[in-house]
Amino acid sequence: MPAPLAIIIAYSFMKKGLYGGVEPVVSFQAWADMANPTLVKVALRTLWVSVLATILTILIALPCGYSIARSKNQAIRLFLVIVPFWTNFLVRIYAWISILGNEGFLNQALRFLGLGSGGIQFLYNQGAVVLVLIYMYLPYAILPLFSTIDKFDFTLLEAARDLGASRMQSYIKILLPNIKSGILTSVLFTFIPIFGAYAVPLLVGGKDSYMLGNVIADQVTKTRNWPLASAISMAVTLLTAVSVFAFSMKKT
């Protein structure tokens, strides 16, 4: 077991120190504190945002991966998908802030078109968080899907069409079952980092966008309740591990 993980597990079963940190006393108080209604509300919000962002990301990534797999310019399109990885994570978030802000590009464009004079609040809400999370993790979903679709025998789609299936029916009944492993991988690559997101909710979200990653950071740096922060981290880790195991079983 890696040392940092062992320390987090140990801290989650210790008592909070009088001035923060931990006392070497066995205690289950941190785990009991996770039943706090406010924390439960944040956990449910985190799950909702993560599931919604993951579903939307996969729905966008599927046609993108299919388009790249069928394209004669795969190298160029893959290059465009990979390019964002070369840019710092925070730089990309602040780029979205400059687009969605009250004086950002989008509001200025709307004013220019006469569609908004006072400015629309695109930032600091759950919608902004979901939008930026989709942008951030879309490449993580596209690449496994492309890899799986690229190996698919497209003559099966043509055969289905010849037998009377519509284009959509052939995609749903032939393509999707055959790329299930790529879809499951994309879901994992998207859901897991989104569920533990910290920077995106902090920078583009509002009070209704506070997520578990932000709670953990606050418990460590502000409240200095290290046992609670460790317990929440362990709960997130366990949920992630269970999700990976469940998806792995489905893939096999």
Short mmCIF file of N, CA and C in Angstrom, two decimals, residues 125-237:
data_model
loop_
_atom_site.label_atom_id
_atom_site.label_comp_id
_atom_site.label_asym_id
_atom_site.label_seq_id
_atom_site.Cartn_x
_atom_site.Cartn_y
_atom_site.Cartn_z
N ASN A 125 -22.14 29.14 -11.58
CA ASN A 125 -23.31 28.31 -11.39
C ASN A 125 -22.99 26.89 -11.86
N GLN A 126 -23.90 25.97 -11.63
CA GLN A 126 -23.65 24.57 -12.00
C GLN A 126 -23.51 24.39 -13.50
N GLY A 127 -24.24 25.19 -14.27
CA GLY A 127 -24.14 25.08 -15.72
C GLY A 127 -22.73 25.34 -16.21
N ALA A 128 -22.09 26.38 -15.64
CA ALA A 128 -20.72 26.69 -16.02
C ALA A 128 -19.77 25.57 -15.63
N VAL A 129 -19.99 24.99 -14.45
CA VAL A 129 -19.15 23.88 -13.99
C VAL A 129 -19.26 22.70 -14.93
N VAL A 130 -20.49 22.33 -15.28
CA VAL A 130 -20.70 21.18 -16.17
C VAL A 130 -20.08 21.45 -17.54
N LEU A 131 -20.27 22.66 -18.07
CA LEU A 131 -19.73 23.00 -19.39
C LEU A 131 -18.20 22.89 -19.41
N VAL A 132 -17.55 23.47 -18.42
CA VAL A 132 -16.08 23.45 -18.39
C VAL A 132 -15.56 22.05 -18.13
N LEU A 133 -16.24 21.27 -17.28
CA LEU A 133 -15.82 19.90 -17.03
C LEU A 133 -15.91 19.06 -18.31
N ILE A 134 -16.98 19.27 -19.08
CA ILE A 134 -17.12 18.55 -20.36
C ILE A 134 -15.94 18.89 -21.27
N TYR A 135 -15.64 20.18 -21.37
CA TYR A 135 -14.52 20.59 -22.23
C TYR A 135 -13.20 19.97 -21.75
N MET A 136 -12.99 19.99 -20.44
CA MET A 136 -11.72 19.51 -19.88
C MET A 136 -11.49 18.03 -20.14
N TYR A 137 -12.56 17.24 -20.01
CA TYR A 137 -12.39 15.79 -20.05
C TYR A 137 -12.90 15.14 -21.33
N LEU A 138 -13.34 15.94 -22.29
CA LEU A 138 -13.78 15.39 -23.56
C LEU A 138 -12.69 14.59 -24.27
N PRO A 139 -11.44 15.06 -24.32
CA PRO A 139 -10.39 14.25 -24.96
C PRO A 139 -10.19 12.89 -24.30
N TYR A 140 -10.39 12.82 -22.96
CA TYR A 140 -10.24 11.55 -22.26
C TYR A 140 -11.30 10.55 -22.70
N ALA A 141 -12.44 11.04 -23.15
CA ALA A 141 -13.51 10.16 -23.62
C ALA A 141 -13.35 9.82 -25.09
N ILE A 142 -12.87 10.79 -25.88
CA ILE A 142 -12.78 10.58 -27.33
C ILE A 142 -11.74 9.52 -27.67
N LEU A 143 -10.59 9.57 -27.04
CA LEU A 143 -9.48 8.69 -27.42
C LEU A 143 -9.80 7.19 -27.26
N PRO A 144 -10.36 6.74 -26.11
CA PRO A 144 -10.72 5.30 -26.03
C PRO A 144 -11.81 4.92 -27.02
N LEU A 145 -12.76 5.83 -27.24
CA LEU A 145 -13.83 5.52 -28.19
C LEU A 145 -13.29 5.40 -29.61
N PHE A 146 -12.42 6.32 -29.99
CA PHE A 146 -11.82 6.24 -31.32
C PHE A 146 -11.05 4.93 -31.48
N SER A 147 -10.26 4.59 -30.46
CA SER A 147 -9.45 3.37 -30.53
C SER A 147 -10.32 2.13 -30.74
N THR A 148 -11.48 2.09 -30.08
CA THR A 148 -12.38 0.93 -30.22
C THR A 148 -13.12 0.96 -31.55
N ILE A 149 -13.64 2.13 -31.92
CA ILE A 149 -14.40 2.24 -33.17
C ILE A 149 -13.51 1.97 -34.37
N ASP A 150 -12.24 2.37 -34.28
CA ASP A 150 -11.32 2.19 -35.40
C ASP A 150 -11.11 0.71 -35.73
N LYS A 151 -11.33 -0.17 -34.74
CA LYS A 151 -11.15 -1.60 -34.96
C LYS A 151 -12.45 -2.28 -35.38
N PHE A 152 -13.53 -1.52 -35.42
CA PHE A 152 -14.84 -2.08 -35.75
C PHE A 152 -14.95 -2.37 -37.24
N ASP A 153 -15.62 -3.45 -37.59
CA ASP A 153 -15.83 -3.82 -38.99
C ASP A 153 -17.07 -3.08 -39.51
N PHE A 154 -16.85 -2.01 -40.27
CA PHE A 154 -17.94 -1.15 -40.71
C PHE A 154 -18.83 -1.82 -41.76
N THR A 155 -18.37 -2.94 -42.32
CA THR A 155 -19.24 -3.65 -43.27
C THR A 155 -20.47 -4.22 -42.58
N LEU A 156 -20.39 -4.39 -41.26
CA LEU A 156 -21.55 -4.87 -40.51
C LEU A 156 -22.69 -3.85 -40.55
N LEU A 157 -22.33 -2.57 -40.55
CA LEU A 157 -23.34 -1.52 -40.65
C LEU A 157 -24.01 -1.56 -42.02
N GLU A 158 -23.19 -1.75 -43.03
CA GLU A 158 -23.73 -1.82 -44.38
C GLU A 158 -24.65 -3.04 -44.53
N ALA A 159 -24.26 -4.15 -43.92
CA ALA A 159 -25.09 -5.36 -43.99
C ALA A 159 -26.43 -5.12 -43.29
N ALA A 160 -26.38 -4.44 -42.15
CA ALA A 160 -27.62 -4.15 -41.42
C ALA A 160 -28.54 -3.26 -42.24
N ARG A 161 -27.95 -2.28 -42.94
CA ARG A 161 -28.76 -1.39 -43.79
C ARG A 161 -29.38 -2.18 -44.95
N ASP A 162 -28.61 -3.13 -45.51
CA ASP A 162 -29.12 -3.95 -46.61
C ASP A 162 -30.29 -4.83 -46.17
N LEU A 163 -30.29 -5.19 -44.87
CA LEU A 163 -31.35 -6.05 -44.34
C LEU A 163 -32.56 -5.25 -43.86
N GLY A 164 -32.55 -3.95 -44.08
CA GLY A 164 -33.73 -3.14 -43.77
C GLY A 164 -33.63 -2.26 -42.55
N ALA A 165 -32.51 -2.29 -41.85
CA ALA A 165 -32.36 -1.44 -40.67
C ALA A 165 -32.09 0.00 -41.09
N SER A 166 -32.63 0.94 -40.32
CA SER A 166 -32.34 2.34 -40.60
C SER A 166 -30.93 2.65 -40.13
N ARG A 167 -30.44 3.83 -40.48
CA ARG A 167 -29.09 4.21 -40.07
C ARG A 167 -28.98 4.22 -38.54
N MET A 168 -29.98 4.81 -37.87
CA MET A 168 -29.94 4.88 -36.42
C MET A 168 -30.04 3.50 -35.79
N GLN A 169 -30.90 2.64 -36.34
CA GLN A 169 -31.02 1.28 -35.82
C GLN A 169 -29.72 0.50 -35.95
N SER A 170 -29.03 0.68 -37.06
CA SER A 170 -27.77 -0.03 -37.26
C SER A 170 -26.71 0.44 -36.27
N TYR A 171 -26.74 1.73 -35.95
CA TYR A 171 -25.79 2.25 -34.96
C TYR A 171 -26.09 1.69 -33.57
N ILE A 172 -27.39 1.70 -33.20
CA ILE A 172 -27.77 1.29 -31.86
C ILE A 172 -27.62 -0.21 -31.66
N LYS A 173 -28.04 -1.00 -32.65
CA LYS A 173 -28.06 -2.45 -32.48
C LYS A 173 -26.78 -3.15 -32.91
N ILE A 174 -25.97 -2.50 -33.73
CA ILE A 174 -24.75 -3.14 -34.23
C ILE A 174 -23.50 -2.46 -33.69
N LEU A 175 -23.41 -1.14 -33.86
CA LEU A 175 -22.18 -0.44 -33.47
C LEU A 175 -22.00 -0.39 -31.96
N LEU A 176 -23.00 0.12 -31.24
CA LEU A 176 -22.85 0.32 -29.80
C LEU A 176 -22.50 -0.95 -29.03
N PRO A 177 -23.17 -2.09 -29.29
CA PRO A 177 -22.78 -3.31 -28.55
C PRO A 177 -21.34 -3.75 -28.83
N ASN A 178 -20.85 -3.45 -30.02
CA ASN A 178 -19.50 -3.88 -30.38
C ASN A 178 -18.40 -2.94 -29.87
N ILE A 179 -18.78 -1.77 -29.41
CA ILE A 179 -17.77 -0.84 -28.86
C ILE A 179 -18.02 -0.60 -27.38
N LYS A 180 -18.70 -1.56 -26.73
CA LYS A 180 -19.05 -1.41 -25.32
C LYS A 180 -17.83 -1.19 -24.45
N SER A 181 -16.73 -1.89 -24.75
CA SER A 181 -15.53 -1.75 -23.93
C SER A 181 -14.98 -0.33 -24.02
N GLY A 182 -15.02 0.27 -25.19
CA GLY A 182 -14.55 1.64 -25.34
C GLY A 182 -15.44 2.63 -24.61
N ILE A 183 -16.75 2.39 -24.63
CA ILE A 183 -17.68 3.26 -23.91
C ILE A 183 -17.44 3.18 -22.41
N LEU A 184 -17.27 1.97 -21.89
CA LEU A 184 -17.03 1.80 -20.46
C LEU A 184 -15.72 2.45 -20.04
N THR A 185 -14.69 2.30 -20.86
CA THR A 185 -13.41 2.95 -20.55
C THR A 185 -13.55 4.46 -20.54
N SER A 186 -14.27 5.00 -21.51
CA SER A 186 -14.48 6.45 -21.57
C SER A 186 -15.25 6.95 -20.36
N VAL A 187 -16.24 6.17 -19.93
CA VAL A 187 -17.01 6.55 -18.74
C VAL A 187 -16.09 6.63 -17.52
N LEU A 188 -15.22 5.63 -17.36
CA LEU A 188 -14.29 5.62 -16.23
C LEU A 188 -13.33 6.80 -16.30
N PHE A 189 -12.74 7.02 -17.47
CA PHE A 189 -11.77 8.10 -17.65
C PHE A 189 -12.40 9.48 -17.44
N THR A 190 -13.72 9.55 -17.56
CA THR A 190 -14.40 10.83 -17.40
C THR A 190 -14.98 10.99 -16.00
N PHE A 191 -15.71 9.99 -15.53
CA PHE A 191 -16.41 10.11 -14.26
C PHE A 191 -15.45 10.25 -13.08
N ILE A 192 -14.39 9.45 -13.06
CA ILE A 192 -13.50 9.45 -11.89
C ILE A 192 -12.85 10.82 -11.65
N PRO A 193 -12.20 11.44 -12.65
CA PRO A 193 -11.61 12.76 -12.38
C PRO A 193 -12.65 13.84 -12.12
N ILE A 194 -13.83 13.75 -12.76
CA ILE A 194 -14.88 14.75 -12.53
C ILE A 194 -15.39 14.65 -11.10
N PHE A 195 -15.56 13.43 -10.59
CA PHE A 195 -16.08 13.24 -9.24
C PHE A 195 -15.15 13.87 -8.18
N GLY A 196 -13.86 13.88 -8.46
CA GLY A 196 -12.92 14.47 -7.52
C GLY A 196 -12.47 15.86 -7.90
N ALA A 197 -13.19 16.51 -8.82
CA ALA A 197 -12.79 17.82 -9.32
C ALA A 197 -12.72 18.85 -8.21
N TYR A 198 -11.73 19.72 -8.30
CA TYR A 198 -11.55 20.78 -7.30
C TYR A 198 -11.43 22.16 -7.95
N ALA A 199 -10.54 22.28 -8.94
CA ALA A 199 -10.25 23.59 -9.52
C ALA A 199 -11.43 24.16 -10.29
N VAL A 200 -12.11 23.33 -11.07
CA VAL A 200 -13.22 23.85 -11.90
C VAL A 200 -14.37 24.39 -11.05
N PRO A 201 -14.89 23.63 -10.06
CA PRO A 201 -15.96 24.20 -9.22
C PRO A 201 -15.50 25.44 -8.46
N LEU A 202 -14.22 25.46 -8.07
CA LEU A 202 -13.71 26.59 -7.30
C LEU A 202 -13.67 27.86 -8.13
N LEU A 203 -13.27 27.75 -9.39
CA LEU A 203 -13.01 28.93 -10.21
C LEU A 203 -14.22 29.38 -11.03
N VAL A 204 -15.07 28.46 -11.46
CA VAL A 204 -16.21 28.87 -12.30
C VAL A 204 -17.56 28.57 -11.66
N GLY A 205 -17.57 27.95 -10.48
CA GLY A 205 -18.82 27.61 -9.81
C GLY A 205 -19.19 28.62 -8.74
N GLY A 206 -20.42 28.54 -8.29
CA GLY A 206 -20.91 29.40 -7.22
C GLY A 206 -21.21 28.58 -5.98
N LYS A 207 -22.09 29.12 -5.11
CA LYS A 207 -22.43 28.42 -3.88
C LYS A 207 -23.15 27.10 -4.16
N ASP A 208 -23.87 27.04 -5.28
CA ASP A 208 -24.60 25.82 -5.60
C ASP A 208 -23.74 24.81 -6.35
N SER A 209 -22.43 25.08 -6.42
CA SER A 209 -21.53 24.21 -7.19
C SER A 209 -20.41 23.63 -6.33
N TYR A 210 -20.50 23.82 -5.04
CA TYR A 210 -19.51 23.30 -4.10
C TYR A 210 -19.51 21.78 -4.16
N MET A 211 -18.33 21.18 -4.39
CA MET A 211 -18.23 19.73 -4.55
C MET A 211 -17.30 19.14 -3.50
N LEU A 212 -17.24 17.81 -3.44
CA LEU A 212 -16.47 17.15 -2.39
C LEU A 212 -15.00 17.51 -2.43
N GLY A 213 -14.45 17.71 -3.63
CA GLY A 213 -13.05 18.11 -3.72
C GLY A 213 -12.80 19.43 -3.00
N ASN A 214 -13.75 20.35 -3.08
CA ASN A 214 -13.62 21.63 -2.39
C ASN A 214 -13.76 21.46 -0.88
N VAL A 215 -14.64 20.54 -0.45
CA VAL A 215 -14.80 20.27 0.98
C VAL A 215 -13.51 19.73 1.56
N ILE A 216 -12.89 18.80 0.86
CA ILE A 216 -11.63 18.21 1.34
C ILE A 216 -10.56 19.28 1.47
N ALA A 217 -10.44 20.14 0.45
CA ALA A 217 -9.43 21.21 0.49
C ALA A 217 -9.68 22.16 1.66
N ASP A 218 -10.94 22.52 1.89
CA ASP A 218 -11.27 23.44 2.98
C ASP A 218 -10.99 22.81 4.35
N GLN A 219 -11.29 21.51 4.49
CA GLN A 219 -11.04 20.84 5.76
C GLN A 219 -9.55 20.75 6.07
N VAL A 220 -8.73 20.68 5.03
CA VAL A 220 -7.29 20.59 5.23
C VAL A 220 -6.68 21.96 5.50
N THR A 221 -7.06 22.97 4.73
CA THR A 221 -6.38 24.28 4.79
C THR A 221 -7.07 25.30 5.70
N LYS A 222 -8.40 25.24 5.81
CA LYS A 222 -9.12 26.26 6.58
C LYS A 222 -9.53 25.75 7.96
N THR A 223 -10.33 24.71 7.98
CA THR A 223 -10.80 24.15 9.25
C THR A 223 -9.73 23.32 9.94
N ARG A 224 -8.80 22.81 9.17
CA ARG A 224 -7.70 21.95 9.67
C ARG A 224 -8.25 20.70 10.36
N ASN A 225 -9.36 20.21 9.85
CA ASN A 225 -9.93 18.96 10.36
C ASN A 225 -9.42 17.83 9.48
N TRP A 226 -8.19 17.41 9.73
CA TRP A 226 -7.56 16.41 8.89
C TRP A 226 -8.26 15.05 8.94
N PRO A 227 -8.78 14.61 10.10
CA PRO A 227 -9.49 13.32 10.10
C PRO A 227 -10.71 13.33 9.18
N LEU A 228 -11.50 14.42 9.19
CA LEU A 228 -12.68 14.48 8.33
C LEU A 228 -12.27 14.52 6.86
N ALA A 229 -11.24 15.31 6.56
CA ALA A 229 -10.75 15.38 5.18
C ALA A 229 -10.28 14.00 4.73
N SER A 230 -9.62 13.28 5.59
CA SER A 230 -9.14 11.93 5.26
C SER A 230 -10.29 10.96 5.07
N ALA A 231 -11.31 11.06 5.93
CA ALA A 231 -12.46 10.17 5.82
C ALA A 231 -13.21 10.40 4.51
N ILE A 232 -13.40 11.68 4.15
CA ILE A 232 -14.07 11.98 2.88
C ILE A 232 -13.24 11.46 1.71
N SER A 233 -11.92 11.67 1.79
CA SER A 233 -11.03 11.19 0.73
C SER A 233 -11.12 9.67 0.59
N MET A 234 -11.19 8.97 1.71
CA MET A 234 -11.29 7.52 1.66
C MET A 234 -12.63 7.09 1.07
N ALA A 235 -13.70 7.81 1.41
CA ALA A 235 -15.01 7.48 0.86
C ALA A 235 -15.02 7.65 -0.66
N VAL A 236 -14.41 8.75 -1.14
CA VAL A 236 -14.31 8.99 -2.58
C VAL A 236 -13.47 7.90 -3.24
N THR A 237 -12.36 7.54 -2.59
CA THR A 237 -11.48 6.50 -3.13
C THR A 237 -12.20 5.15 -3.21
#
